[in-house]
């Protein structure tokens, strides 16, 4: 889809259909042209409520308030309702909070995210006929908008939403079509298209790097593991950021086999690694003055005669020994080695890992929210704030010494699961903290995206299936760094 911004009023714009948002249930606003019909249809203008007036070629969507997070959702609902109806162009006015053009970015994101569908494997595919969306700078509260600022936000919104949709595509692809080698090829293609550096570590490289924990998880699969390193290196960067992604292209649970119902959707266990690819694409296209490195541990966890076993003791890249008591706690083993490798490659100002790590995080904070953990309260607060601004939901979870003791092993340095069933999201994060060196302790945050990464129903601006969780929050965080003169 193409986007265009104009100073013309919506009545002066030629388009096949108009989208009108109704904020605060105000049917008397000057933008509302069909008050009687809307009342007759029982339209209450609640958030995300849609009324499609086919005879008028207008779609009305309710807004709880004129704020970016609500505009994004409403835009997604609007385009979802009409994308297959035969209309080729949309016109829409501007809806901002006191003239802040960030809401225009949110609107564009909503339109792009809401137009997404994954139908690669369907015989009959639906079609999005919308080719053009024209945004008028005629603003809801009659605020004066700067066309240059609005155009910039429109451009950013499209880039970030398209990167999110790329991530969704990778996550939604079935495991037999997206295994570590394929994930590495996707990363190479993205790097080539976006002037990113790309380095792929194969088995011999991983052995040389002593990534024994990762190699053990991968051992039983016919698909050999890869560690993928993408890098955006602008001249004279403001600061340096590392983002590590869990890329389990499929997780059977290993010998600690998952129940069959829990194995379905495990193609989503590559969501963290997929998000890293989307993030690096967006960062490169935005050409942000931050050096960003993405590291992905692409592995398949399967069963077989060569599978790693409960009771095994593994030695990670940093020399720590790990007692395995559950082979389904494999993501943290992969991340342990990749975190060590990432810190060895780059002394970063900030280091993050994104992972669908624990069902416990979903139990704790729900299916739509990411859990943010780490040693630095300030960094956690920064991540949560920027995540929420971006349209993603996140909350901070605090470590404590009592839970750390539950990872004690009698025969190794640490156990890969705790000795309690409670606090599983935090004990997984505490396990990862053992592989963060002293230089990065207060610069690291672990983000468990197990809840929002893959949900089997549509929600907000997200479809059923992969949401692309992590992309928008990390890009927004990195954008924020460009505005700061001092960093933690």
Tab-separated table of C-alpha atoms in Angstrom:
chain	number	residue	atom	x	y	z
A	1	UNK	CA	0.000	0.000	0.000
A	2	UNK	CA	1.061	3.554	-0.693
A	3	UNK	CA	0.428	6.439	1.703
A	4	UNK	CA	0.006	10.104	0.856
A	5	UNK	CA	-0.456	13.195	3.024
A	6	UNK	CA	-2.287	16.275	1.830
A	7	UNK	CA	-3.462	19.597	3.231
A	8	UNK	CA	-6.757	19.185	1.343
A	9	UNK	CA	-9.926	18.577	3.345
A	10	UNK	CA	-11.390	15.072	3.131
A	11	UNK	CA	-14.381	16.388	1.150
A	12	UNK	CA	-11.942	17.615	-1.496
A	13	UNK	CA	-10.136	14.278	-1.806
A	14	UNK	CA	-11.195	11.710	-4.371
A	15	UNK	CA	-11.128	8.186	-2.965
A	16	UNK	CA	-13.285	5.062	-3.124
A	17	UNK	CA	-14.129	5.019	0.588
A	18	UNK	CA	-13.713	7.203	3.668
A	19	UNK	CA	-12.705	6.045	7.148
A	20	UNK	CA	-14.066	8.167	9.999
A	21	UNK	CA	-13.184	7.668	13.647
A	22	UNK	CA	-15.734	8.643	16.279
A	23	UNK	CA	-13.989	9.622	19.513
A	24	UNK	CA	-15.527	9.723	22.970
A	25	UNK	CA	-18.881	8.563	21.535
A	26	UNK	CA	-19.333	12.044	20.037
A	27	UNK	CA	-21.704	11.599	17.098
A	28	UNK	CA	-22.091	15.374	16.854
A	29	UNK	CA	-18.525	15.985	15.733
A	30	UNK	CA	-18.102	17.762	12.378
A	31	UNK	CA	-16.482	14.659	10.821
A	32	UNK	CA	-19.635	12.561	11.399
A	33	UNK	CA	-21.822	12.718	8.289
A	34	UNK	CA	-24.380	9.977	8.919
A	35	UNK	CA	-25.627	10.467	12.453
A	36	UNK	CA	-29.158	9.212	11.765
A	37	UNK	CA	-27.961	6.093	9.975
A	38	UNK	CA	-25.442	5.351	12.708
A	39	UNK	CA	-28.103	5.625	15.397
A	40	UNK	CA	-30.433	3.440	13.352
A	41	UNK	CA	-27.672	0.853	13.070
A	42	UNK	CA	-27.184	0.926	16.843
A	43	UNK	CA	-23.620	2.234	16.564
A	44	UNK	CA	-22.387	3.247	20.027
A	45	UNK	CA	-18.836	4.252	18.986
A	46	UNK	CA	-17.149	2.072	21.592
A	47	UNK	CA	-13.462	1.349	20.998
A	48	UNK	CA	-12.965	-0.800	17.854
A	49	UNK	CA	-16.694	-0.948	17.084
A	50	UNK	CA	-17.144	-0.808	13.299
A	51	UNK	CA	-20.092	0.402	11.256
A	52	UNK	CA	-19.699	-0.101	7.500
A	53	UNK	CA	-22.166	1.995	5.495
A	54	UNK	CA	-21.818	0.423	2.089
A	55	UNK	CA	-24.354	2.746	0.462
A	56	UNK	CA	-22.349	5.776	1.625
A	57	UNK	CA	-18.888	4.315	1.017
A	58	UNK	CA	-17.948	5.176	4.581
A	59	UNK	CA	-16.630	3.168	7.531
A	60	UNK	CA	-17.010	4.464	11.071
A	61	UNK	CA	-14.883	3.105	13.915
A	62	UNK	CA	-15.177	3.969	17.576
A	63	UNK	CA	-12.277	5.530	19.529
A	64	UNK	CA	-12.091	5.462	23.316
A	65	UNK	CA	-9.967	8.606	23.123
A	66	UNK	CA	-7.852	10.450	20.577
A	67	UNK	CA	-4.582	8.742	21.495
A	68	UNK	CA	-2.114	6.823	19.368
A	69	UNK	CA	-2.783	3.428	20.983
A	70	UNK	CA	-6.504	3.694	20.283
A	71	UNK	CA	-6.052	5.160	16.795
A	72	UNK	CA	-3.731	2.271	15.869
A	73	UNK	CA	-6.292	-0.333	16.885
A	74	UNK	CA	-9.161	1.475	15.192
A	75	UNK	CA	-7.207	1.808	11.939
A	76	UNK	CA	-6.504	-1.919	11.968
A	77	UNK	CA	-10.191	-2.671	12.497
A	78	UNK	CA	-11.200	-0.306	9.697
A	79	UNK	CA	-8.975	-1.795	7.036
A	80	UNK	CA	-9.718	-5.329	8.158
A	81	UNK	CA	-13.405	-4.637	7.545
A	82	UNK	CA	-12.985	-3.369	3.970
A	83	UNK	CA	-9.730	-4.700	2.513
A	84	UNK	CA	-11.498	-7.451	0.528
A	85	UNK	CA	-14.491	-5.357	-0.605
A	86	UNK	CA	-13.082	-4.069	-3.873
A	87	UNK	CA	-12.124	-0.542	-2.790
A	88	UNK	CA	-8.746	0.610	-4.074
A	89	UNK	CA	-8.297	3.873	-2.164
A	90	UNK	CA	-9.101	5.237	1.294
A	91	UNK	CA	-9.265	8.800	2.581
A	92	UNK	CA	-9.062	9.656	6.248
A	93	UNK	CA	-8.625	12.781	8.375
A	94	UNK	CA	-6.002	13.224	11.098
A	95	UNK	CA	-6.610	12.369	14.721
A	96	UNK	CA	-3.913	13.585	17.106
A	97	UNK	CA	-3.469	14.322	20.783
A	98	UNK	CA	-3.033	18.116	20.863
A	99	UNK	CA	-1.349	18.111	17.462
A	100	UNK	CA	1.246	15.403	18.211
A	101	UNK	CA	1.958	13.793	14.844
A	102	UNK	CA	2.988	10.492	16.476
A	103	UNK	CA	-0.705	9.568	16.222
A	104	UNK	CA	-0.338	9.676	12.419
A	105	UNK	CA	2.407	7.081	12.710
A	106	UNK	CA	0.093	4.992	14.878
A	107	UNK	CA	-2.647	5.292	12.259
A	108	UNK	CA	-0.339	4.150	9.465
A	109	UNK	CA	0.915	1.268	11.603
A	110	UNK	CA	-2.676	0.251	12.232
A	111	UNK	CA	-3.554	0.237	8.549
A	112	UNK	CA	-0.494	-1.861	7.626
A	113	UNK	CA	-0.800	-4.239	10.579
A	114	UNK	CA	-4.546	-4.621	10.094
A	115	UNK	CA	-4.144	-5.492	6.410
A	116	UNK	CA	-1.943	-8.490	7.281
A	117	UNK	CA	-2.966	-12.055	6.577
A	118	UNK	CA	-0.964	-15.272	6.335
A	119	UNK	CA	-2.452	-17.361	3.544
A	120	UNK	CA	0.641	-18.904	1.955
A	121	UNK	CA	-0.727	-22.422	2.402
A	122	UNK	CA	-4.341	-21.753	1.386
A	123	UNK	CA	-5.619	-22.826	-2.030
A	124	UNK	CA	-7.990	-19.870	-2.211
A	125	UNK	CA	-6.458	-16.639	-1.014
A	126	UNK	CA	-8.266	-13.452	-0.067
A	127	UNK	CA	-7.074	-10.253	-1.675
A	128	UNK	CA	-6.363	-6.832	-0.226
A	129	UNK	CA	-7.572	-4.439	-2.921
A	130	UNK	CA	-6.468	-1.286	-1.085
A	131	UNK	CA	-3.582	0.307	-2.979
A	132	UNK	CA	-3.587	3.862	-1.666
A	133	UNK	CA	-4.428	5.640	1.599
A	134	UNK	CA	-4.668	9.433	1.582
A	135	UNK	CA	-4.347	11.199	4.932
A	136	UNK	CA	-5.742	14.707	5.229
A	137	UNK	CA	-4.103	17.129	7.659
A	138	UNK	CA	-7.588	18.341	8.558
A	139	UNK	CA	-7.309	17.468	12.251
A	140	UNK	CA	-10.019	16.221	14.621
A	141	UNK	CA	-9.565	19.025	17.165
A	142	UNK	CA	-8.595	21.533	14.450
A	143	UNK	CA	-4.963	21.555	15.559
A	144	UNK	CA	-2.477	22.852	13.006
A	145	UNK	CA	-0.177	20.066	11.787
A	146	UNK	CA	3.233	20.399	10.180
A	147	UNK	CA	3.224	18.456	6.927
A	148	UNK	CA	6.954	17.654	7.141
A	149	UNK	CA	6.613	16.170	10.621
A	150	UNK	CA	3.454	14.303	9.618
A	151	UNK	CA	5.150	12.875	6.519
A	152	UNK	CA	8.113	11.692	8.576
A	153	UNK	CA	5.848	9.909	11.043
A	154	UNK	CA	3.890	8.348	8.176
A	155	UNK	CA	7.155	7.047	6.694
A	156	UNK	CA	8.311	5.641	10.034
A	157	UNK	CA	4.978	3.968	10.679
A	158	UNK	CA	5.061	2.151	7.365
A	159	UNK	CA	8.647	0.930	7.869
A	160	UNK	CA	8.014	-0.373	11.383
A	161	UNK	CA	4.706	-2.041	10.543
A	162	UNK	CA	6.168	-3.747	7.472
A	163	UNK	CA	9.071	-5.041	9.592
A	164	UNK	CA	6.511	-6.361	12.078
A	165	UNK	CA	4.653	-8.116	9.263
A	166	UNK	CA	7.929	-9.654	8.052
A	167	UNK	CA	8.428	-11.041	11.555
A	168	UNK	CA	4.883	-12.393	11.553
A	169	UNK	CA	5.564	-14.200	8.280
A	170	UNK	CA	8.691	-15.890	9.632
A	171	UNK	CA	6.984	-16.976	12.854
A	172	UNK	CA	3.884	-18.281	11.058
A	173	UNK	CA	5.920	-20.414	8.635
A	174	UNK	CA	5.689	-24.118	9.577
A	175	UNK	CA	8.778	-25.861	10.977
A	176	UNK	CA	9.322	-28.087	7.964
A	177	UNK	CA	9.691	-24.950	5.830
A	178	UNK	CA	11.589	-22.787	8.319
A	179	UNK	CA	14.469	-24.560	10.043
A	180	UNK	CA	17.827	-23.042	11.078
A	181	UNK	CA	19.353	-23.048	7.598
A	182	UNK	CA	16.256	-21.335	6.175
A	183	UNK	CA	16.232	-18.778	8.981
A	184	UNK	CA	19.851	-17.976	8.173
A	185	UNK	CA	18.949	-17.495	4.502
A	186	UNK	CA	16.103	-15.126	5.428
A	187	UNK	CA	18.550	-13.116	7.538
A	188	UNK	CA	21.057	-13.015	4.660
A	189	UNK	CA	18.387	-11.780	2.245
A	190	UNK	CA	17.255	-9.067	4.658
A	191	UNK	CA	20.885	-8.047	5.191
A	192	UNK	CA	21.534	-7.836	1.457
A	193	UNK	CA	18.413	-5.723	0.856
A	194	UNK	CA	19.126	-3.341	3.729
A	195	UNK	CA	22.899	-2.919	3.724
A	196	UNK	CA	23.392	-4.859	6.935
A	197	UNK	CA	26.427	-6.913	7.824
A	198	UNK	CA	25.663	-10.620	8.204
A	199	UNK	CA	27.742	-13.457	9.606
A	200	UNK	CA	26.472	-17.032	9.938
A	201	UNK	CA	28.123	-19.472	12.340
A	202	UNK	CA	27.773	-23.133	11.360
A	203	UNK	CA	28.445	-26.250	13.451
A	204	UNK	CA	32.230	-26.151	13.087
A	205	UNK	CA	32.209	-22.478	14.141
A	206	UNK	CA	29.956	-23.230	17.096
A	207	UNK	CA	32.276	-26.001	18.237
A	208	UNK	CA	35.244	-23.654	17.950
A	209	UNK	CA	33.305	-21.121	20.048
A	210	UNK	CA	32.595	-23.834	22.651
A	211	UNK	CA	28.837	-23.290	22.463
A	212	UNK	CA	28.253	-26.719	23.964
A	213	UNK	CA	24.883	-25.942	25.559
A	214	UNK	CA	23.416	-24.802	22.233
A	215	UNK	CA	24.968	-27.729	20.361
A	216	UNK	CA	23.528	-30.195	22.859
A	217	UNK	CA	19.990	-28.878	22.327
A	218	UNK	CA	20.448	-29.170	18.555
A	219	UNK	CA	22.040	-32.613	18.589
A	220	UNK	CA	19.014	-34.821	17.830
A	221	UNK	CA	17.698	-32.755	14.927
A	222	UNK	CA	18.485	-33.499	11.283
A	223	UNK	CA	18.605	-29.712	10.833
A	224	UNK	CA	21.956	-28.332	11.931
A	225	UNK	CA	21.985	-25.218	14.114
A	226	UNK	CA	23.074	-21.745	13.114
A	227	UNK	CA	24.000	-18.625	15.037
A	228	UNK	CA	23.138	-15.538	13.017
A	229	UNK	CA	24.808	-12.162	13.560
A	230	UNK	CA	23.303	-9.101	11.848
A	231	UNK	CA	24.740	-5.619	12.315
A	232	UNK	CA	23.759	-2.036	11.483
A	233	UNK	CA	26.883	0.112	11.776
A	234	UNK	CA	26.359	3.824	11.107
A	235	UNK	CA	29.280	6.222	11.198
A	236	UNK	CA	29.934	7.760	14.647
A	237	UNK	CA	27.071	5.970	16.447
A	238	UNK	CA	25.522	7.545	19.534
A	239	UNK	CA	25.698	4.224	21.371
A	240	UNK	CA	25.744	0.458	20.795
A	241	UNK	CA	22.919	-2.018	21.348
A	242	UNK	CA	22.896	-5.827	21.215
A	243	UNK	CA	19.652	-7.767	20.801
A	244	UNK	CA	19.686	-11.538	21.205
A	245	UNK	CA	16.786	-13.653	19.959
A	246	UNK	CA	15.715	-17.184	20.787
A	247	UNK	CA	15.241	-18.914	17.436
A	248	UNK	CA	13.861	-22.356	18.248
A	249	UNK	CA	12.443	-23.160	14.828
A	250	UNK	CA	10.610	-26.020	16.502
A	251	UNK	CA	10.504	-27.272	20.069
A	252	UNK	CA	9.222	-30.786	20.727
A	253	UNK	CA	10.438	-30.559	24.307
A	254	UNK	CA	13.195	-33.056	23.583
A	255	UNK	CA	13.182	-36.209	25.712
A	256	UNK	CA	11.084	-34.293	28.265
A	257	UNK	CA	8.475	-34.480	25.545
A	258	UNK	CA	5.656	-31.948	25.470
A	259	UNK	CA	2.066	-33.223	25.544
A	260	UNK	CA	0.648	-33.258	22.007
A	261	UNK	CA	-1.628	-30.259	22.607
A	262	UNK	CA	1.356	-28.212	23.780
A	263	UNK	CA	3.390	-29.112	20.699
A	264	UNK	CA	0.906	-27.371	18.425
A	265	UNK	CA	2.022	-23.738	17.773
A	266	UNK	CA	5.636	-24.530	18.714
A	267	UNK	CA	6.655	-23.046	15.372
A	268	UNK	CA	6.220	-19.838	17.393
A	269	UNK	CA	9.271	-20.635	19.530
A	270	UNK	CA	11.359	-18.769	16.960
A	271	UNK	CA	9.507	-15.517	17.685
A	272	UNK	CA	12.433	-13.854	19.472
A	273	UNK	CA	14.881	-14.608	16.684
A	274	UNK	CA	12.322	-13.605	14.043
A	275	UNK	CA	11.803	-10.296	15.850
A	276	UNK	CA	15.548	-9.633	15.706
A	277	UNK	CA	15.417	-9.884	11.901
A	278	UNK	CA	12.454	-7.491	11.765
A	279	UNK	CA	14.108	-5.050	14.171
A	280	UNK	CA	17.337	-4.910	12.161
A	281	UNK	CA	15.395	-4.337	8.938
A	282	UNK	CA	13.496	-1.428	10.504
A	283	UNK	CA	16.612	0.095	12.093
A	284	UNK	CA	18.452	-0.038	8.768
A	285	UNK	CA	15.570	1.494	6.814
A	286	UNK	CA	15.153	4.244	9.411
A	287	UNK	CA	18.945	4.698	9.270
A	288	UNK	CA	19.113	5.405	12.983
A	289	UNK	CA	22.475	6.666	14.319
A	290	UNK	CA	22.734	3.765	16.782
A	291	UNK	CA	24.951	0.745	16.198
A	292	UNK	CA	22.688	-2.279	16.545
A	293	UNK	CA	23.771	-5.919	16.550
A	294	UNK	CA	21.316	-8.795	16.355
A	295	UNK	CA	22.263	-12.334	17.405
A	296	UNK	CA	19.978	-15.309	16.815
A	297	UNK	CA	20.383	-18.847	18.126
A	298	UNK	CA	18.578	-20.864	15.423
A	299	UNK	CA	18.081	-24.426	16.674
A	300	UNK	CA	15.556	-27.266	16.481
A	301	UNK	CA	14.905	-29.286	19.672
A	302	UNK	CA	13.965	-32.834	18.724
A	303	UNK	CA	14.128	-36.396	20.042
A	304	UNK	CA	16.267	-39.352	18.959
A	305	UNK	CA	19.103	-41.595	19.945
A	306	UNK	CA	21.476	-38.658	20.016
A	307	UNK	CA	19.238	-36.352	22.066
A	308	UNK	CA	20.620	-34.632	25.120
A	309	UNK	CA	19.145	-36.025	28.314
A	310	UNK	CA	17.895	-35.079	31.740
A	311	UNK	CA	20.835	-35.661	34.122
A	312	UNK	CA	23.378	-34.485	31.542
A	313	UNK	CA	25.819	-31.796	32.633
A	314	UNK	CA	26.679	-29.260	29.939
A	315	UNK	CA	29.468	-26.722	29.857
A	316	UNK	CA	28.402	-23.356	28.432
A	317	UNK	CA	30.612	-20.980	26.474
A	318	UNK	CA	31.602	-19.026	29.589
A	319	UNK	CA	32.731	-22.222	31.348
A	320	UNK	CA	29.754	-22.584	33.688
A	321	UNK	CA	28.374	-26.097	34.071
A	322	UNK	CA	24.634	-26.722	33.819
A	323	UNK	CA	22.758	-29.703	35.214
A	324	UNK	CA	19.907	-30.601	32.851
A	325	UNK	CA	16.785	-31.667	34.680
A	326	UNK	CA	14.335	-30.892	31.884
A	327	UNK	CA	15.150	-30.848	28.171
A	328	UNK	CA	12.088	-28.666	27.547
A	329	UNK	CA	13.901	-25.817	29.304
A	330	UNK	CA	16.096	-25.600	26.216
A	331	UNK	CA	15.668	-21.972	25.161
A	332	UNK	CA	17.675	-20.732	28.118
A	333	UNK	CA	20.505	-23.136	27.189
A	334	UNK	CA	20.632	-21.740	23.664
A	335	UNK	CA	20.456	-18.164	24.941
A	336	UNK	CA	23.187	-18.789	27.513
A	337	UNK	CA	25.737	-19.481	24.784
A	338	UNK	CA	24.495	-16.781	22.415
A	339	UNK	CA	24.488	-14.181	25.198
A	340	UNK	CA	28.114	-15.076	25.978
A	341	UNK	CA	29.037	-14.844	22.298
A	342	UNK	CA	27.248	-11.499	21.860
A	343	UNK	CA	29.054	-9.963	24.842
A	344	UNK	CA	32.360	-11.244	23.518
A	345	UNK	CA	31.691	-9.668	20.112
A	346	UNK	CA	30.525	-6.280	21.409
A	347	UNK	CA	30.778	-4.260	24.607
A	348	UNK	CA	27.302	-2.817	24.343
A	349	UNK	CA	25.682	0.124	26.099
A	350	UNK	CA	22.474	-1.903	26.203
A	351	UNK	CA	21.894	-5.619	25.786
A	352	UNK	CA	18.484	-7.268	25.444
A	353	UNK	CA	17.239	-10.748	24.816
A	354	UNK	CA	13.835	-11.538	23.339
A	355	UNK	CA	12.434	-14.996	23.902
A	356	UNK	CA	9.258	-17.031	24.125
A	357	UNK	CA	10.850	-18.478	27.221
A	358	UNK	CA	8.194	-19.563	29.718
A	359	UNK	CA	4.546	-20.482	29.959
A	360	UNK	CA	4.845	-19.158	33.496
A	361	UNK	CA	5.094	-15.617	32.131
A	362	UNK	CA	1.783	-16.116	30.301
A	363	UNK	CA	0.201	-17.436	33.510
A	364	UNK	CA	1.576	-14.493	35.452
A	365	UNK	CA	0.742	-11.527	33.203
A	366	UNK	CA	-1.599	-12.893	30.541
A	367	UNK	CA	-1.427	-13.643	26.852
A	368	UNK	CA	-0.958	-10.069	25.659
A	369	UNK	CA	1.852	-8.769	27.877
A	370	UNK	CA	5.633	-9.231	27.815
A	371	UNK	CA	7.555	-9.599	31.071
A	372	UNK	CA	10.673	-7.446	31.430
A	373	UNK	CA	13.381	-8.610	33.836
A	374	UNK	CA	16.915	-7.617	34.761
A	375	UNK	CA	19.168	-6.139	37.412
A	376	UNK	CA	18.546	-2.473	36.507
A	377	UNK	CA	15.246	-1.005	37.665
A	378	UNK	CA	15.820	2.077	35.522
A	379	UNK	CA	16.370	0.053	32.350
A	380	UNK	CA	13.300	-2.088	32.970
A	381	UNK	CA	11.197	1.046	33.420
A	382	UNK	CA	12.577	2.499	30.184
A	383	UNK	CA	11.714	-0.659	28.238
A	384	UNK	CA	8.198	-0.863	29.674
A	385	UNK	CA	7.532	2.810	28.930
A	386	UNK	CA	8.680	2.629	25.310
A	387	UNK	CA	6.894	-0.683	24.777
A	388	UNK	CA	3.610	0.834	25.887
A	389	UNK	CA	4.169	3.912	23.698
A	390	UNK	CA	4.788	1.602	20.739
A	391	UNK	CA	1.471	-0.180	21.174
A	392	UNK	CA	2.903	-3.303	22.816
A	393	UNK	CA	2.074	-4.214	26.402
A	394	UNK	CA	4.878	-4.915	28.876
A	395	UNK	CA	5.376	-5.020	32.606
A	396	UNK	CA	8.436	-5.273	34.866
A	397	UNK	CA	9.051	-8.370	36.986
A	398	UNK	CA	11.557	-8.123	39.827
A	399	UNK	CA	14.276	-10.640	40.672
A	400	UNK	CA	14.915	-11.707	44.263
A	401	UNK	CA	17.618	-13.693	46.050
A	402	UNK	CA	15.225	-16.334	47.328
A	403	UNK	CA	14.227	-17.472	43.835
A	404	UNK	CA	17.862	-17.406	42.713
A	405	UNK	CA	18.641	-20.109	45.287
A	406	UNK	CA	16.088	-22.463	43.703
A	407	UNK	CA	18.436	-22.927	40.711
A	408	UNK	CA	21.136	-24.487	42.897
A	409	UNK	CA	22.578	-27.782	41.655
A	410	UNK	CA	24.358	-30.346	43.801
A	411	UNK	CA	26.556	-31.527	40.934
A	412	UNK	CA	27.034	-28.497	38.679
A	413	UNK	CA	27.257	-24.708	38.870
A	414	UNK	CA	23.565	-24.254	38.141
A	415	UNK	CA	20.458	-26.229	37.209
A	416	UNK	CA	18.439	-25.447	34.080
A	417	UNK	CA	15.161	-25.454	36.023
A	418	UNK	CA	14.323	-24.419	39.556
A	419	UNK	CA	13.273	-26.743	42.365
A	420	UNK	CA	9.914	-24.967	42.698
A	421	UNK	CA	6.980	-24.795	40.310
A	422	UNK	CA	6.368	-21.150	41.179
A	423	UNK	CA	7.952	-18.032	39.690
A	424	UNK	CA	9.056	-19.822	36.529
A	425	UNK	CA	9.389	-16.663	34.428
A	426	UNK	CA	11.685	-15.115	37.025
A	427	UNK	CA	13.789	-18.223	37.612
A	428	UNK	CA	14.334	-18.482	33.845
A	429	UNK	CA	15.465	-14.848	33.825
A	430	UNK	CA	17.709	-15.494	36.832
A	431	UNK	CA	19.262	-18.428	34.996
A	432	UNK	CA	20.109	-16.129	32.065
A	433	UNK	CA	21.598	-13.555	34.438
A	434	UNK	CA	24.319	-16.109	35.218
A	435	UNK	CA	25.577	-15.619	31.671
A	436	UNK	CA	25.728	-11.838	31.765
A	437	UNK	CA	29.212	-10.511	32.553
A	438	UNK	CA	29.925	-7.760	35.063
A	439	UNK	CA	30.295	-5.097	32.348
A	440	UNK	CA	26.733	-5.703	31.148
A	441	UNK	CA	24.893	-6.535	34.422
A	442	UNK	CA	23.157	-3.168	34.702
A	443	UNK	CA	22.819	-2.787	30.923
A	444	UNK	CA	20.834	-5.973	30.283
A	445	UNK	CA	17.110	-6.709	30.175
A	446	UNK	CA	15.461	-10.048	29.480
A	447	UNK	CA	12.100	-9.761	27.708
A	448	UNK	CA	9.840	-12.810	27.835
A	449	UNK	CA	7.432	-12.480	24.906
A	450	UNK	CA	5.806	-15.904	25.364
A	451	UNK	CA	2.368	-14.351	25.855
A	452	UNK	CA	1.924	-11.875	23.002
A	453	UNK	CA	4.160	-13.521	20.386
A	454	UNK	CA	1.511	-16.005	19.245
A	455	UNK	CA	-2.165	-15.899	20.214
A	456	UNK	CA	-4.779	-18.024	18.474
A	457	UNK	CA	-7.320	-15.244	18.086
A	458	UNK	CA	-7.264	-11.687	16.785
A	459	UNK	CA	-6.654	-8.942	19.352
A	460	UNK	CA	-6.098	-5.207	18.965
A	461	UNK	CA	-4.167	-4.620	15.758
A	462	UNK	CA	-2.930	-8.222	15.789
A	463	UNK	CA	-4.316	-11.149	13.800
A	464	UNK	CA	-4.711	-14.702	14.987
A	465	UNK	CA	-1.248	-16.278	15.092
A	466	UNK	CA	2.013	-14.371	15.154
A	467	UNK	CA	1.920	-10.738	16.289
A	468	UNK	CA	5.532	-9.721	15.617
A	469	UNK	CA	5.981	-8.998	19.333
A	470	UNK	CA	9.195	-7.223	20.211
A	471	UNK	CA	9.730	-5.338	16.956
A	472	UNK	CA	7.823	-2.164	17.750
A	473	UNK	CA	8.962	-1.959	21.367
A	474	UNK	CA	12.645	-2.373	20.532
A	475	UNK	CA	12.576	0.050	17.598
A	476	UNK	CA	10.790	2.609	19.778
A	477	UNK	CA	13.379	2.128	22.539
A	478	UNK	CA	16.259	2.561	20.097
A	479	UNK	CA	14.599	5.635	18.587
A	480	UNK	CA	14.381	7.075	22.094
A	481	UNK	CA	18.133	6.614	22.503
A	482	UNK	CA	18.695	8.985	19.587
A	483	UNK	CA	17.029	11.737	21.638
A	484	UNK	CA	19.073	11.194	24.796
A	485	UNK	CA	22.375	12.886	25.495
A	486	UNK	CA	23.146	10.557	28.389
A	487	UNK	CA	22.573	6.853	28.692
A	488	UNK	CA	22.588	4.554	31.685
